[in-house]
XYZ file of C-alpha atoms in Angstrom:
539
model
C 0.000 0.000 0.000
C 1.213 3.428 -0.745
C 2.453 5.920 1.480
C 0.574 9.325 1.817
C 2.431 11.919 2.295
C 2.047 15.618 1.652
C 4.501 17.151 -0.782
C 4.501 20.913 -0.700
C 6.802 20.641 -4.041
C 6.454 18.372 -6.343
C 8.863 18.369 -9.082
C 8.418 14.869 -11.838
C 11.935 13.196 -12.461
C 11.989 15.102 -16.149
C 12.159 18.473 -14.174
C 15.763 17.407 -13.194
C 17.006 17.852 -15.928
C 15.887 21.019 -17.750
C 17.858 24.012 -16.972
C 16.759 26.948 -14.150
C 17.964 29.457 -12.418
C 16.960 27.202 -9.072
C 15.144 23.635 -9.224
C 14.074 23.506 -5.426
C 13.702 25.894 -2.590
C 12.848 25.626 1.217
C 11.332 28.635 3.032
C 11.546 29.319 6.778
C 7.367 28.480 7.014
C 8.117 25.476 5.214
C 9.819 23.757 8.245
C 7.712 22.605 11.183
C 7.982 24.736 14.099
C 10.246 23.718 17.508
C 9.120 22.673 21.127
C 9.472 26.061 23.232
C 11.194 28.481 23.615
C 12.520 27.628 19.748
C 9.234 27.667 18.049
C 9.087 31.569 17.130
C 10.630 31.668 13.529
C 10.919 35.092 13.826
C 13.408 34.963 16.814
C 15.472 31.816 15.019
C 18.629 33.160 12.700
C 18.177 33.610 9.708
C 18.581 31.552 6.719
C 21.281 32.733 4.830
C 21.329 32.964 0.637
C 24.313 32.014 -1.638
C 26.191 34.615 -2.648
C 26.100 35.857 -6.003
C 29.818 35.503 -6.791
C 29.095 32.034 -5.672
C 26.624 31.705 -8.175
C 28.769 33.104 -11.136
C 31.627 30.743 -10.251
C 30.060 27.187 -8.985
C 26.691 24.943 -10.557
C 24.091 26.211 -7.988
C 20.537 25.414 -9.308
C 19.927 22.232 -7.390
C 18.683 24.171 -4.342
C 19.183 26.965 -1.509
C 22.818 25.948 -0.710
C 26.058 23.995 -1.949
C 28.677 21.644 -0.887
C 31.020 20.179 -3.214
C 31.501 23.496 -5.239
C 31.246 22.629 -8.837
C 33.074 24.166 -11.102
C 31.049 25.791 -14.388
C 32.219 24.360 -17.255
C 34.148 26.781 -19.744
C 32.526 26.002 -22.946
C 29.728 23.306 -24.426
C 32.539 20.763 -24.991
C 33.875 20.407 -21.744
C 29.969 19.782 -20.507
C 29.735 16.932 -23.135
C 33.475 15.802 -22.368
C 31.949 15.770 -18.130
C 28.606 14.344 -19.477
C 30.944 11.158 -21.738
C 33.181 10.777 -18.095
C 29.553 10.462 -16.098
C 28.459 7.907 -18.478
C 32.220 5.835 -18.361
C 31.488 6.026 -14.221
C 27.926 4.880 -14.864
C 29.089 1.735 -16.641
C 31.940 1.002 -14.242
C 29.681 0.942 -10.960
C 27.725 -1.412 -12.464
C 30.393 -3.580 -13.196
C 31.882 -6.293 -10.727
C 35.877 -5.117 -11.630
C 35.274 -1.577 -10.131
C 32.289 -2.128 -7.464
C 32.729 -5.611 -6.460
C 32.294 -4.424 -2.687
C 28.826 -3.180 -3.126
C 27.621 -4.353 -6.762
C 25.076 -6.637 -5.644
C 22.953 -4.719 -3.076
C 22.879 -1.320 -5.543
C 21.966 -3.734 -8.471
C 18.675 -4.897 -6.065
C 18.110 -1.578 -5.125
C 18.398 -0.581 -9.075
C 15.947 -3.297 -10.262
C 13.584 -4.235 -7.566
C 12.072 -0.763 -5.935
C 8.066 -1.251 -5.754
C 7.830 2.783 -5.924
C 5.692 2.529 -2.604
C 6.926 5.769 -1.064
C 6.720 3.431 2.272
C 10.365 5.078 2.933
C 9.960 8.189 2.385
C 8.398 9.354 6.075
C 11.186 7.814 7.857
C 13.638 10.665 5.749
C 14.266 13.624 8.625
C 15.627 15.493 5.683
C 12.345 14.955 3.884
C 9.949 15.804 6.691
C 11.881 18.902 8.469
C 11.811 20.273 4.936
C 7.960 20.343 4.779
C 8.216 17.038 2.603
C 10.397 19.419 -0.505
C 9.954 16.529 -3.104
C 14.060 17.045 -3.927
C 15.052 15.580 -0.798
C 12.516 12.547 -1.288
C 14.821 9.463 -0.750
C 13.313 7.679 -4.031
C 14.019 10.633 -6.066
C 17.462 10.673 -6.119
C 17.391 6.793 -6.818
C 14.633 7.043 -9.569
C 17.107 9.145 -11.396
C 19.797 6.971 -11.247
C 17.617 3.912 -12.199
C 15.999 5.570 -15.215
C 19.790 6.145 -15.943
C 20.943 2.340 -14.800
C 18.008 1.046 -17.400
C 19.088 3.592 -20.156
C 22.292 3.178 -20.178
C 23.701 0.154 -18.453
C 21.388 -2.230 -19.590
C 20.120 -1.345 -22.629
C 17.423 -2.206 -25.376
C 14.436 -3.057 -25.215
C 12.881 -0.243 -27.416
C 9.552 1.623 -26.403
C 8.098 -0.790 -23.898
C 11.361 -0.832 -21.602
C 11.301 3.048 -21.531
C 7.671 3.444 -20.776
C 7.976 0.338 -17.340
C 11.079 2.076 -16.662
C 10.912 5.860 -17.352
C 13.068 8.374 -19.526
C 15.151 10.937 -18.735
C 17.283 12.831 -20.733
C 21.012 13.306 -19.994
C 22.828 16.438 -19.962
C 25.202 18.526 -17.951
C 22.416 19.708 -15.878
C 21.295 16.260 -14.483
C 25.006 15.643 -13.809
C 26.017 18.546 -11.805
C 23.026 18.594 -9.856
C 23.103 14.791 -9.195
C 26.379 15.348 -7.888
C 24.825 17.940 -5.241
C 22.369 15.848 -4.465
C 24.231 13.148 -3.440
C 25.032 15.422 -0.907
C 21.802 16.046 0.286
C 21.269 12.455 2.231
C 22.930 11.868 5.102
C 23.761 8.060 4.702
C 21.985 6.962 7.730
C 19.935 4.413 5.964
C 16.739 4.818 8.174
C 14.890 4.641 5.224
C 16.475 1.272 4.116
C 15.171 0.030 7.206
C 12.035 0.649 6.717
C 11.615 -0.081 2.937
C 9.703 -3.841 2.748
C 12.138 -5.254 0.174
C 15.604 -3.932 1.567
C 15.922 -1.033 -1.120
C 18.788 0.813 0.058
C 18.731 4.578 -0.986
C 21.442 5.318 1.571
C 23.322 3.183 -0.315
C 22.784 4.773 -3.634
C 23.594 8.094 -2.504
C 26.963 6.638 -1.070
C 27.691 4.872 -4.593
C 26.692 8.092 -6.563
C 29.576 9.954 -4.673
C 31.996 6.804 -5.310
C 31.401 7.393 -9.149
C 31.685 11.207 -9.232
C 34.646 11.151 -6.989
C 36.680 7.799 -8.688
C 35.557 8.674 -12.754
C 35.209 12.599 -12.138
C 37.569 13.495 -9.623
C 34.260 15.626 -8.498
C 33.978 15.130 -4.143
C 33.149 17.513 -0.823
C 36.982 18.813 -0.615
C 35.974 18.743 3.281
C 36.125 14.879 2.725
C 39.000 14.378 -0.428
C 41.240 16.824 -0.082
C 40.997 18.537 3.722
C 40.280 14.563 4.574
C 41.724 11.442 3.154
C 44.126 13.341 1.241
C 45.180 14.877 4.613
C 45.110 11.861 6.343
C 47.416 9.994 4.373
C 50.161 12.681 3.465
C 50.200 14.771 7.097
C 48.933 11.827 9.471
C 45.465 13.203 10.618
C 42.282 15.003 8.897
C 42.448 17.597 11.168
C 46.128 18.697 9.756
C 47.946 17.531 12.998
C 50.863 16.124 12.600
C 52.627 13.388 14.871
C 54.334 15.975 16.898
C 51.026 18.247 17.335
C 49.396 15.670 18.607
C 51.870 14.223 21.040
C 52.145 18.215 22.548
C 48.473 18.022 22.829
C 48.580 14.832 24.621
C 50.738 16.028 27.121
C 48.790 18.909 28.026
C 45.576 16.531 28.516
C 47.805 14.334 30.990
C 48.583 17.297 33.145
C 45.391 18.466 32.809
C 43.754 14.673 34.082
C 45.942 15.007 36.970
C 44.960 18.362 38.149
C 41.664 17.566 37.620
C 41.388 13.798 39.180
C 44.152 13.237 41.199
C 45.645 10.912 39.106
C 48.738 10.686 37.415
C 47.628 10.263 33.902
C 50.459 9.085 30.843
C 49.895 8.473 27.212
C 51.299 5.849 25.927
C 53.010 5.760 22.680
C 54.255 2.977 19.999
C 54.853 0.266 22.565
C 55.645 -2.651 20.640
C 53.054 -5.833 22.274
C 50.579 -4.178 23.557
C 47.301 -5.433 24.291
C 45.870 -2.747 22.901
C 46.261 -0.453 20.008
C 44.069 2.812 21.287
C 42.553 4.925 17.795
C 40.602 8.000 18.397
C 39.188 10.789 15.810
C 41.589 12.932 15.829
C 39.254 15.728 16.319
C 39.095 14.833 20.140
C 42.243 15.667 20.478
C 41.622 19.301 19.524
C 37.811 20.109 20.405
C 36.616 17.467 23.264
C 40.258 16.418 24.709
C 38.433 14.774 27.941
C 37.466 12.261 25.911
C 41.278 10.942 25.139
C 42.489 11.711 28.564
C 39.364 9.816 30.113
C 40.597 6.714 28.095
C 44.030 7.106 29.073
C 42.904 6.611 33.060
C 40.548 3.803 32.052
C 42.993 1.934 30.814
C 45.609 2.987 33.391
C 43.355 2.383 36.154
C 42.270 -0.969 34.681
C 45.654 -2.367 34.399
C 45.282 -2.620 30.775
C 48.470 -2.760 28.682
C 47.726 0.350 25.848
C 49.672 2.127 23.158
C 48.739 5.017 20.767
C 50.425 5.138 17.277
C 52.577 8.431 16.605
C 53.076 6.984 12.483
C 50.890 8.365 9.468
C 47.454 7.842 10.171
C 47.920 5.906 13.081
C 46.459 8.701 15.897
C 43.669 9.184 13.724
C 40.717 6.630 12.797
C 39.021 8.900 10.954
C 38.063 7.246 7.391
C 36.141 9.781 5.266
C 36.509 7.403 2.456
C 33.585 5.778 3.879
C 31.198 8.147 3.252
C 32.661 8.661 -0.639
C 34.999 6.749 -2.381
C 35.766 3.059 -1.386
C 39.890 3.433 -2.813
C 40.249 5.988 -0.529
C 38.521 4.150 2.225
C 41.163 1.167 1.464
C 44.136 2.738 1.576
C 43.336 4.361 5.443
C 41.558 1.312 6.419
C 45.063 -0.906 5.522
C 47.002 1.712 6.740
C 45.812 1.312 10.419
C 45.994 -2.566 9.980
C 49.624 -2.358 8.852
C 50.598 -0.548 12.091
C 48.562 -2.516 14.377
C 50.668 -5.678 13.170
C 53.744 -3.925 13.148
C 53.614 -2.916 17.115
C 52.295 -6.370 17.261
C 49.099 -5.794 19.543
C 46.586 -7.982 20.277
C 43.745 -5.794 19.144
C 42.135 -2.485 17.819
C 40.063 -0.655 20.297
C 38.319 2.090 18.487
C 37.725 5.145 19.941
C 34.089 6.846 20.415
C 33.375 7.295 16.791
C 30.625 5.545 14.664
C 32.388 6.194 11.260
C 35.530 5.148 12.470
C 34.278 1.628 14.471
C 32.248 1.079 11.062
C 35.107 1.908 8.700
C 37.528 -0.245 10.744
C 35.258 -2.642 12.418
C 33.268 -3.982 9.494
C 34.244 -2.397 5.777
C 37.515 -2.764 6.270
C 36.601 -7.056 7.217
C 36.409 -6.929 2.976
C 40.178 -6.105 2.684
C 41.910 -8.452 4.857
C 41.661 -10.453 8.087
C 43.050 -8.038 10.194
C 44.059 -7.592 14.144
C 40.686 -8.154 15.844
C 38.633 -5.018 16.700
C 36.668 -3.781 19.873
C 34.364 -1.165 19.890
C 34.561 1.611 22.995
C 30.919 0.518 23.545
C 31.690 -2.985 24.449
C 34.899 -2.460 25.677
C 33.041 0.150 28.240
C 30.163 -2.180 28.948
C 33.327 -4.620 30.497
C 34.842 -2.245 32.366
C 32.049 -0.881 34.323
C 30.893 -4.488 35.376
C 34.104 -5.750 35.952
C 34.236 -4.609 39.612
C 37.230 -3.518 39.428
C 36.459 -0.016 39.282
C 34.524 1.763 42.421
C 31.309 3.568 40.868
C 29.412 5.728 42.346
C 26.030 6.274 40.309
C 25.008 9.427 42.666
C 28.265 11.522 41.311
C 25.680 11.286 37.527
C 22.709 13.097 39.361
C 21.648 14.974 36.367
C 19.648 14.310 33.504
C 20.827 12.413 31.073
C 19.752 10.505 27.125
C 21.413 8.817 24.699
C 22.348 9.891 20.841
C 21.992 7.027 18.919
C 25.303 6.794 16.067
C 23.790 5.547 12.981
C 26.619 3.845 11.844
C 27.271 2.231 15.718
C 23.563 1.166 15.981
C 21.808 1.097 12.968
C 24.317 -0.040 10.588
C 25.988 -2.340 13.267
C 23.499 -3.274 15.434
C 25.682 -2.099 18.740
C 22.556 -1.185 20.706
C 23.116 -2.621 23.928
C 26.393 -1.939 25.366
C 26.243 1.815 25.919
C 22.677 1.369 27.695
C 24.020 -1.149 30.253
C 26.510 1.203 31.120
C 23.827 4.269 31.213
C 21.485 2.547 33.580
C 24.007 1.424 35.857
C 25.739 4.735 36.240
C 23.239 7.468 35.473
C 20.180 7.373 37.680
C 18.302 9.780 35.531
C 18.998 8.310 32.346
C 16.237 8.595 29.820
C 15.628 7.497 25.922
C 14.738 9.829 23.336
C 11.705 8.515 21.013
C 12.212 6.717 18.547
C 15.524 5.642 19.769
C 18.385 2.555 19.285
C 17.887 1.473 15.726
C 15.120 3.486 14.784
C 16.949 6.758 16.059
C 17.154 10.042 13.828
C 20.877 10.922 12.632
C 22.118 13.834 13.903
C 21.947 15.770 10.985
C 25.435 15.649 10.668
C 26.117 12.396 8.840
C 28.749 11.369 6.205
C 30.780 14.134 6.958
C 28.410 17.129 7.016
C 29.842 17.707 10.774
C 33.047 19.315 8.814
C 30.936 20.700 6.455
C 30.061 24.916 6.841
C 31.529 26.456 3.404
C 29.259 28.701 1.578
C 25.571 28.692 3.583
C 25.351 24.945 4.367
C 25.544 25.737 7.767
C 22.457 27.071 8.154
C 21.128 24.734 5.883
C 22.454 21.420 8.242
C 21.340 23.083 11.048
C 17.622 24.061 9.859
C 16.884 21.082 7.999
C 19.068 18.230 8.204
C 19.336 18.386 12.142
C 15.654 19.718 12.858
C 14.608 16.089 13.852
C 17.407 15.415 16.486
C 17.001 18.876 18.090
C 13.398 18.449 18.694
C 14.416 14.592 20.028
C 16.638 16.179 22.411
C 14.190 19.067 23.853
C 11.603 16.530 24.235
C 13.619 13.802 25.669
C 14.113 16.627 28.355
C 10.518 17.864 28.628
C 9.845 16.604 31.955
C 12.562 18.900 33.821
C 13.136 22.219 34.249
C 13.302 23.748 31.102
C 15.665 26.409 31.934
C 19.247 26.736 32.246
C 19.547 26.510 35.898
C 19.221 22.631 35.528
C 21.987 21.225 33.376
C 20.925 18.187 30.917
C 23.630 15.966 29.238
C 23.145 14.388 25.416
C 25.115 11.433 25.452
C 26.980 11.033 22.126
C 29.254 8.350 21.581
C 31.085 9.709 18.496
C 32.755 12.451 17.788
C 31.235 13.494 14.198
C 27.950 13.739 16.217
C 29.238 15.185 19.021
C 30.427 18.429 16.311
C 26.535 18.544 14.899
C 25.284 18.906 18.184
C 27.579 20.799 19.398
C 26.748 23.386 16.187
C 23.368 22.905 17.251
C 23.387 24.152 20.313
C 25.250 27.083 19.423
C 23.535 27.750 16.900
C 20.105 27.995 18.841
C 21.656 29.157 22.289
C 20.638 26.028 23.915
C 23.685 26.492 26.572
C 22.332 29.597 27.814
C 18.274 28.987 27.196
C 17.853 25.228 28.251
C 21.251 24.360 30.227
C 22.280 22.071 27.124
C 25.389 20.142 27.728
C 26.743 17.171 25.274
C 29.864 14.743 25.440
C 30.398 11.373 25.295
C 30.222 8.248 27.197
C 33.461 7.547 29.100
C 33.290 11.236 30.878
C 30.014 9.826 32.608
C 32.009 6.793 33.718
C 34.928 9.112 34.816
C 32.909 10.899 36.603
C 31.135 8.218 38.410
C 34.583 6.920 39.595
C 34.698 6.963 43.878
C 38.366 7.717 43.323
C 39.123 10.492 41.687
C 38.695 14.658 43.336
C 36.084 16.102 42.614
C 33.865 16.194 39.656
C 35.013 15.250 36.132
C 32.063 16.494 34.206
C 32.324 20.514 34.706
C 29.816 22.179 33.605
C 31.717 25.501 34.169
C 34.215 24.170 31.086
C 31.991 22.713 29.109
């Protein structure tokens, strides 16, 4: 049975490809309104409009914003010459030489969608937008099938174009594609829910793959500022070995002035048990996180080492999100270092992109060291007695973020909630929650993502849904500041979108809005250390 939904803009599939100034467009009343005090429009900022010089020098007609920055072509040949190089790409992903990781679920996806729609209200994109038919899920993959059945497979005269559809090819439909590649967040919610496993997550993802292998088209937040990055400096965030081993020093002396214990990192002890990775972005914007690790470990007698080579202080693996090469060469990267220092396994830091890069994509390469996520590998160490834990140092409000690629993707649902009802007495769930959850709004990589207005736009739209599950997982208290409420978010890419969210709304200041991620709330739970770990002063 169909879905209905109401679409405040429909556009058909030909639309996509017949050139405008602007195909789509989302105004302010267009997006449902906020729980209190966020539900006056007038008092929200404002929405932001690409520049004109923006205009002049990228392809911006998909919509209100842009990410990847397209170059305009110079002249009618290089479009065609762009258009040929599309088709090439086309051909290849479809082919078992070049897409053998992910060839047979896109071909199911390209040949068995029933066109129910049944997906398309689980999309927060979709819904916070006021249902804009562009950022319908089955959109984006009707365009690409009409182009799978036109081009990759071929024949079948009138009768397969009128089953299948038509769509004419130009320039236009290719740069816009491109953008609106960009405009789904990966989190596969909607796969979940579609009766036949049709994975539009998954077609987005492969979309990028060709633009960014055939084209050399990608987000330069995730090619060039990211993998590229990663691979020639040692970390996405820039940092090289020696920036980070500063920084780690700093958090060490920090740990002990805070908790009364001596705190050292460890670094590139051959035979350790353990091979610690982080993001690399903890190191610079939520450094508790590493130093709360380091004492876990120290305090649990564990044998640990961080990695000080290329790559090997940073788990970060954009290529996940947009080109599977890319993903390769990082993922066998931190496999080659774990078996040179010869440890006896990977524990991945608080990141879902990272545990789902290195934990289960990178399974497809090689059999590497074994892996442990920070979820289980926290769900041991609070029940292994061996830490004292006081629950009544947590007496503040407290849910749980949901990391699509953790939970939904990997089904690591339990672990983290263990730990949160043994340590936080006032621990609630948002709704829907675990593998139904709503992404943060900052998925595959829009967390780094704030050139041009896309800001605002990830902020308005893409994380609508997961602000209004965080105000109402907290309706029940004290709405006000004066009563501090902590989002637990195990990963650091969500940690940045919230943490953009709550700027960006004043939730700090208006609602006493505090985020970070698990391991501070065991920290701070600890009988032994001074004090409290979780400062709401420095937060």
């Amino acid at each position: 049975m169909a879905v209905a939904v109401k679409s405040k803009k429909k556009l058909s599939i030909r639309d996509f490809s017949k050139p405008s100034e602007q195909l789509a467009h989302v105004d302010p009343e267009d997006l449902y309104p906020l729980p209190p005090p966020y539900d006056k429009v007038e008092e929200q900022p404002g929405f932001k409009r690409l520049s004109e010089e923006a205009k002049r020098k990228y392809e911006a007609t998909l919509d209100d914003t842009m990410v990847v920055n397209i170059p305009k072509p110079k002249d009618k040949e290089e479009e065609d010459k762009l258009v040929r190089q599309f088709v090439s790409g086309l051909e290849k992903l479809f082919s078992p030489e070049n897409n053998w990781t992910f060839l047979q679920p896109l071909t199911l996806s390209m040949e068995h969608c029933a066109r129910c729609q049944t997906c398309i209200k689980d999309c927060p994109i979709y819904e916070a937008s006021g249902y804009n038919d562009i950022y319908r899920p089955t959109y984006r993959s009707e365009i690409l099938r009409r182009l799978y059945f036109k081009y990759v497979k071929g024949g079948g005269g009138w009768w397969k174009k009128f089953n299948n559809g038509d769509i004419e090819l130009n320039w236009t439909l290719v740069s816009r594609l491109l953008e609106l590649s960009y405009r789904c967040t990966l989190c596969r919610r909607c796969a979940q829910s579609c009766p036949i496993g049709v994975d539009n997550g998954q077609i987005s993802h492969d979309l990028r793959k060709l633009f960014s292998c055939e084209m050399e088209l990608a987000a330069k937040d995730l090619h060039e500022k990211g993998t590229i990055q990663q691979l020639t400096v040692g970390s996405s965030t820039g940092m090289n070995a020696l920036v980070v081993k500063d920084n780690c020093e700093f958090i060490d002396e920090d740990m002990e002035e805070r908790t009364g214990i001596k705190v050292e990192t460890v670094w590139d002890k051959e035979g350790a048990d353990v091979l610690l990775i982080h993001n690399a972005g903890e190191f610079l914007a939520w450094p508790d996180n590493p130093g709360a690790f380091a004492l876990i470990l120290q305090e649990m007698g564990i044998s640990w080492t961080l990695s000080s080579e290329i790559a090997g202080y940073d788990g970060v693996n954009y290529g996940l999100f947009y080109d599977d090469v890319q993903l390769a060469r990082i993922a066998m990267r931190h496999y080659e270092i774990a078996e040179k220092l010869k440890v006896k396994k990977i524990l991945m830091g608080e990141c879902g992109h990272l545990t789902k890069a290195m934990g289960v994509v990178g399974d497809r390469l090689t059999q590497a060291t074994p892996r442990e996520n920070a979820m289980a590998f926290l769900d041991g160490v609070v029940f292994s007695g061996k830490l004292k834990l006081d629950p009544s140092r947590n007496d503040f409000p407290v849910t749980l973020h949901d990391p699509c690629n953790m939970v939904r993707s990997m089904g690591i649902v339990e672990p983290q909630r263990r730990v949160l009802r043994h340590i936080a007495p006032k621990f609630r769930e948002m709704h829907p929650h675990g593998v139904r959850n709503y992404c943060c709004g900052g998925g595959s990589g829009w967390a780094i993502m704030s050139q041009n207005n896309f800001l605002d736009w990830r902020i308005q739209v893409s994380g609508r849904k997961k602000f209004e599950q965080i105000l109402n997982a907290f309706a029940d208290e004290d709405p006000g500041a004066e009563t501090p409420k902590y989002v637990c978010a195990p990963c650091s890419n969500c940690k940045g979108q919230i943490r953009d969210l709550f700027d960006y709304y004043g939730a700090k200041e208006k609602s006493g809005l505090y985020y970070g991620g698990l391991i501070e709330l065991v920290v701070n739970a600890m009988v032994d250390i001074k004090g409290r770990f979780i400062d709401w002063e420095i937060m």
